[in-house]
N, C-alpha and C. Protein backbone atom coordinates (compact mmCIF):
# COMPACT_ATOMS: atom_id res chain seq x y z
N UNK A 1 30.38 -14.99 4.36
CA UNK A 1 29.23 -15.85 4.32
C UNK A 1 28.00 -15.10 4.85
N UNK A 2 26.70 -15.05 3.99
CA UNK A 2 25.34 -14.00 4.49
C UNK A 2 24.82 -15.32 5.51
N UNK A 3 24.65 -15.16 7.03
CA UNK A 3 23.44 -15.25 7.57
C UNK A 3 21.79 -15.50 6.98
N UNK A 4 21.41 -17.07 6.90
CA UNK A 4 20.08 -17.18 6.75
C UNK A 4 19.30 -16.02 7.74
N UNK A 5 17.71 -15.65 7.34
CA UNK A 5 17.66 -14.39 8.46
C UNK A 5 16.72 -16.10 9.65
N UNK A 6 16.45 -15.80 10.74
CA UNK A 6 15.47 -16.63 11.51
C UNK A 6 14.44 -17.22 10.69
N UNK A 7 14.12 -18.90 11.26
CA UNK A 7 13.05 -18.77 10.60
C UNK A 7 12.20 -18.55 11.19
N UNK A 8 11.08 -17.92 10.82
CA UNK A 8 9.90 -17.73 12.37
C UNK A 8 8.33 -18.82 11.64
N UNK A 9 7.67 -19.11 12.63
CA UNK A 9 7.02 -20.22 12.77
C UNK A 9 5.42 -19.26 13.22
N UNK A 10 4.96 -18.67 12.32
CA UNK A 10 3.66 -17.93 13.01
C UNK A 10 2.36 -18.95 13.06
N UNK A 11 1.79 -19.24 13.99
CA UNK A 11 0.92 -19.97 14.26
C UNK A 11 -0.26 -19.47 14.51
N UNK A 12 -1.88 -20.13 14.58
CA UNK A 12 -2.98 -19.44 14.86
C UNK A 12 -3.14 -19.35 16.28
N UNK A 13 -3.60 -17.85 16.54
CA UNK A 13 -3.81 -17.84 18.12
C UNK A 13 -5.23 -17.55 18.26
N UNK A 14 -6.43 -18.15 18.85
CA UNK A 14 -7.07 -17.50 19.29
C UNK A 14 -7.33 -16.76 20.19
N UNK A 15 -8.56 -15.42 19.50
CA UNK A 15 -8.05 -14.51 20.74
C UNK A 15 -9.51 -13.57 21.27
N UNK A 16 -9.79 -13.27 22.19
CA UNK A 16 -11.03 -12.71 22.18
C UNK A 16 -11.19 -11.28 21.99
N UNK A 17 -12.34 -10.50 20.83
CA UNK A 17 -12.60 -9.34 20.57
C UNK A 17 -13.67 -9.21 20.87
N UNK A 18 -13.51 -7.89 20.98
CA UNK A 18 -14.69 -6.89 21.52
C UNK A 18 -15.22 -6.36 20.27
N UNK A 19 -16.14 -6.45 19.94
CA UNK A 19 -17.03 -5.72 18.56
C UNK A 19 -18.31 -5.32 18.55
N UNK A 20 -18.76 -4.43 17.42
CA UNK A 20 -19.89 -3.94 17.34
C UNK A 20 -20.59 -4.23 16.29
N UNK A 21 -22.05 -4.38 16.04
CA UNK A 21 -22.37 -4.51 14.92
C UNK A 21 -23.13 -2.86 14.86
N UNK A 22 -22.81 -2.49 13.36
CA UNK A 22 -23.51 -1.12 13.19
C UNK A 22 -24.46 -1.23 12.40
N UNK A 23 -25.41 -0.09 12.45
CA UNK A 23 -26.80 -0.37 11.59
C UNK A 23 -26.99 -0.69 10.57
N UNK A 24 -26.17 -1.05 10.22
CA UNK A 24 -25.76 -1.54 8.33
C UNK A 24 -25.81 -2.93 8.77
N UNK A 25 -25.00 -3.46 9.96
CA UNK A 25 -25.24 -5.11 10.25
C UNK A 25 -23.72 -5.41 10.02
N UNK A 26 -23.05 -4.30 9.68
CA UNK A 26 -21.30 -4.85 9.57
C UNK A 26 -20.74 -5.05 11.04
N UNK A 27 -20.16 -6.28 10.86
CA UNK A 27 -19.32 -6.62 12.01
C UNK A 27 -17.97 -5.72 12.59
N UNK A 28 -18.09 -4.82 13.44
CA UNK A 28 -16.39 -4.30 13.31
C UNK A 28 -15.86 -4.22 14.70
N UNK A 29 -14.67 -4.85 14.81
CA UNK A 29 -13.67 -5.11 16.06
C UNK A 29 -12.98 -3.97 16.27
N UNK A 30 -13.68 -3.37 17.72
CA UNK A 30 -13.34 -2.63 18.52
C UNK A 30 -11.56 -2.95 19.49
N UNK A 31 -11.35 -4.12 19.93
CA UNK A 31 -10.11 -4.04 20.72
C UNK A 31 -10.14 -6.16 20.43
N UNK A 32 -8.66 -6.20 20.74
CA UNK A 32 -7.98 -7.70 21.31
C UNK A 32 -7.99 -7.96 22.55
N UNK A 33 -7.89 -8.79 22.86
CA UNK A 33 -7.57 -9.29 24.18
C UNK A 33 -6.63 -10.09 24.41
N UNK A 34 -5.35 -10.17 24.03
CA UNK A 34 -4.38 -11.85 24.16
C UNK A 34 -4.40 -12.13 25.32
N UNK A 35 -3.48 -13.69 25.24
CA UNK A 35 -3.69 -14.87 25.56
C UNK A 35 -3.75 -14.08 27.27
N UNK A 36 -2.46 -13.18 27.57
CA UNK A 36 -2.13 -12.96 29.11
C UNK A 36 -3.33 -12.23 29.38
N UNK A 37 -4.30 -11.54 28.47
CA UNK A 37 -5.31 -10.65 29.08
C UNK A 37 -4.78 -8.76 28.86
N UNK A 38 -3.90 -8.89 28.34
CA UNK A 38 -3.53 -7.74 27.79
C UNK A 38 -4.52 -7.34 26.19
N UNK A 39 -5.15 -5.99 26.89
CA UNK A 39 -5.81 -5.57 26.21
C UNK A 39 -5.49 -4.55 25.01
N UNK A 40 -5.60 -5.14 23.20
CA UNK A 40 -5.34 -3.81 22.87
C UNK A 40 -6.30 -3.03 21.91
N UNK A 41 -6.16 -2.08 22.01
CA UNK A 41 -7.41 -1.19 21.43
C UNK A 41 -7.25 -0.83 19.77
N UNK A 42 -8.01 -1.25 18.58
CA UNK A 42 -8.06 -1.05 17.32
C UNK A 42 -8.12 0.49 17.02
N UNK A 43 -7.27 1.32 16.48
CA UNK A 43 -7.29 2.48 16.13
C UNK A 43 -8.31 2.63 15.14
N UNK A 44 -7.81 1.71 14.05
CA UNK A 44 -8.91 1.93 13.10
C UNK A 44 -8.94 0.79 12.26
N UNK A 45 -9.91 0.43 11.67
CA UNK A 45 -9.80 -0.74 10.36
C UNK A 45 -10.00 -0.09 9.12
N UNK A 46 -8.46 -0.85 8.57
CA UNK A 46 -8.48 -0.28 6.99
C UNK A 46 -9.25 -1.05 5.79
N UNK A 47 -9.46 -2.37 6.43
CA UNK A 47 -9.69 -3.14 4.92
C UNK A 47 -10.42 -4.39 5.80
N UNK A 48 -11.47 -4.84 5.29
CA UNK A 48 -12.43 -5.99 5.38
C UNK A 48 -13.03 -6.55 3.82
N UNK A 49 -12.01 -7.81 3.72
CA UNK A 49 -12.47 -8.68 2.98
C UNK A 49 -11.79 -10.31 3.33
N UNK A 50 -12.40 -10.84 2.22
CA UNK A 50 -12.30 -12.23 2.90
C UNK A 50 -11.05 -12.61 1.90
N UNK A 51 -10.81 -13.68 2.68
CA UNK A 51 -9.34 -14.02 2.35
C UNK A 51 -8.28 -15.20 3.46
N UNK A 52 -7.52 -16.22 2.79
CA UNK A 52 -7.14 -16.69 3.63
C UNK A 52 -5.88 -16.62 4.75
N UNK A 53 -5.19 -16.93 5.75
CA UNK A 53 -4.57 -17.27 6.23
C UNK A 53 -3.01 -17.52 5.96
N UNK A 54 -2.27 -17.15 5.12
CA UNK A 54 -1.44 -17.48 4.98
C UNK A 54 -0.05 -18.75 5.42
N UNK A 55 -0.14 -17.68 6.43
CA UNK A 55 0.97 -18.21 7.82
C UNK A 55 0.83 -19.51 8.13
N UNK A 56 -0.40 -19.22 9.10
CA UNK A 56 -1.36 -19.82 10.28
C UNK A 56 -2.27 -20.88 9.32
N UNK A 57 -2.77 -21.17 8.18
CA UNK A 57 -3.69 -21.55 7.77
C UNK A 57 -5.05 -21.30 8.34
N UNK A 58 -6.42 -21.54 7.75
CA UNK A 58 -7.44 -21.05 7.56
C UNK A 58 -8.11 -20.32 6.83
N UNK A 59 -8.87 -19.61 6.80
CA UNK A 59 -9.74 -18.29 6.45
C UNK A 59 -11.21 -17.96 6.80
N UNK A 60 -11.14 -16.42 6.47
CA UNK A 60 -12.48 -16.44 7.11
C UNK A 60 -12.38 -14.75 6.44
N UNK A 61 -13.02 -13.62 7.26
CA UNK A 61 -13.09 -12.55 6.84
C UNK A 61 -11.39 -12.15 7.92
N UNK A 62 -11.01 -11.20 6.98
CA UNK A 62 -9.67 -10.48 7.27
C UNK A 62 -9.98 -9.24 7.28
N UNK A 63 -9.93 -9.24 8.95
CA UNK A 63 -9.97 -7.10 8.69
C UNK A 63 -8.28 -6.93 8.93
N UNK A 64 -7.98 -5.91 8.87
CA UNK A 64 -6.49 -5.34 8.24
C UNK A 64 -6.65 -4.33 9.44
N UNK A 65 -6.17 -4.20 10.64
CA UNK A 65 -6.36 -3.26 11.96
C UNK A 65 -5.02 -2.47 12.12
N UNK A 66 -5.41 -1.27 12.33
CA UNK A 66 -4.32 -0.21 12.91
C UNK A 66 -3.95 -0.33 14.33
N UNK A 67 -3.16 -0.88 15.28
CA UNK A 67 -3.06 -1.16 16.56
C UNK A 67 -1.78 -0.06 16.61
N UNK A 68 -2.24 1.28 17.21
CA UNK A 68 -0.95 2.06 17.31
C UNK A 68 -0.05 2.38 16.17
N UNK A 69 1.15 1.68 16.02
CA UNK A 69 1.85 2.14 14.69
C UNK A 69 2.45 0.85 13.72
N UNK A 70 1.09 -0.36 13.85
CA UNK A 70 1.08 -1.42 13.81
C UNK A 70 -0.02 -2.16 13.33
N UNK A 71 0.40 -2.53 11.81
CA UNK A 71 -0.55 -3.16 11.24
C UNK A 71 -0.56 -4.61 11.41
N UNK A 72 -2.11 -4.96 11.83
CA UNK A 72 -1.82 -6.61 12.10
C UNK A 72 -3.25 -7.09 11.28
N UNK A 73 -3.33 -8.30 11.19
CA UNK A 73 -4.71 -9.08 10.20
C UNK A 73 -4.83 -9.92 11.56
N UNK A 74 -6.34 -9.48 11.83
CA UNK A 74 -7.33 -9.91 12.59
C UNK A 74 -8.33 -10.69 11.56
N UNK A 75 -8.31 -12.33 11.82
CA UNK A 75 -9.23 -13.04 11.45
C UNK A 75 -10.97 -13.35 11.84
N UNK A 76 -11.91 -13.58 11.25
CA UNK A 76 -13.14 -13.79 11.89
C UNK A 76 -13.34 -15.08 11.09
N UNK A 77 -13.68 -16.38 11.70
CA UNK A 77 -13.85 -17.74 11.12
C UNK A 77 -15.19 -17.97 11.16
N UNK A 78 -15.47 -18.65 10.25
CA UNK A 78 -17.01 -19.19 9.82
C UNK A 78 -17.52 -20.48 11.33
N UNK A 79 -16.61 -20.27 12.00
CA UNK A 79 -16.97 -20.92 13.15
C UNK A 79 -16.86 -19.83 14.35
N UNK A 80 -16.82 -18.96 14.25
CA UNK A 80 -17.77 -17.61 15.39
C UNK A 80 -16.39 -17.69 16.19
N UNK A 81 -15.02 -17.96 15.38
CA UNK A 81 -13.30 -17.80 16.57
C UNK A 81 -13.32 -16.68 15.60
N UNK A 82 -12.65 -15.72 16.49
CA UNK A 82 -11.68 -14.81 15.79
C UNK A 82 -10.16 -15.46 16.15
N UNK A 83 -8.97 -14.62 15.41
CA UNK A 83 -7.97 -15.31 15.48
C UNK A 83 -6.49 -14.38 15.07
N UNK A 84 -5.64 -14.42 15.25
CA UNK A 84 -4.30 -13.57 14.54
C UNK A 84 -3.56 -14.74 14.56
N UNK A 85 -2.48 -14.39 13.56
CA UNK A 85 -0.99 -15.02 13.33
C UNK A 85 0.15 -14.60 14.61
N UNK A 86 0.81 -15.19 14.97
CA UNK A 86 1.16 -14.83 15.72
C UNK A 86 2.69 -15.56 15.91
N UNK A 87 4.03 -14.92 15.61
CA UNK A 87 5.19 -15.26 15.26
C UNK A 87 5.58 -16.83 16.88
C-alpha cells in the first residue's frame, strides 16, 4: 500500500523587508525578517512580475528570491504588506 505524501497547509505570513528603491524607481528587497526576528539576507532576485498567490491566496507583485540555496516567492500587496507562503 503507497503512503499519501503529508498534506501541508501553506498559509500567508506577513513579514517585514528591508528594500531599496533604485534610480529607475524599481522596488527591490534587500533581506526578510520572520515572525521570531530572524533575519534573512536576499542573495539575489531572479524574477519580478506580478502574479498571484497560489497556496496562501492573494496577489500582488512576486519577486522569485535566492535565500542561500533556496528559492522562495516573496510577495508585495497593493496594500504596502509584503508577505511569503509559508508551510
Amino acid at each position: 500500500m503507497i503512503k499519501d505524501a503529508p498534506v501541508q497547509n501553506p498559509k500567508k505570513v506577513y513579514v517585514k523587508v528591508t528594500a531599496d528603491f533604485g534610480p529607475d524607481g524599481r522596488l527591490m528587497p534587500k533581506s526578510i525578517t520572520w515572525r521570531d526576528g530572524q533575519v534573512f539576507d536576499i542573495d539575489r532576485v531572479t524574477e519580478i512580475r506580478r502574479a498571484a498567490a497560489l497556496k496562501a491566496g492573494g496577489c500582488g507583485v512576486r519577486y522569485t528570491c535566492l535565500i542561500g540555496n533556496h528559492i522562495s516567492f516573496l510577495f508585495y500587496e497593493e496594500n504596502y504588506k509584503w508577505f511569503v507562503e509559508a508551510k
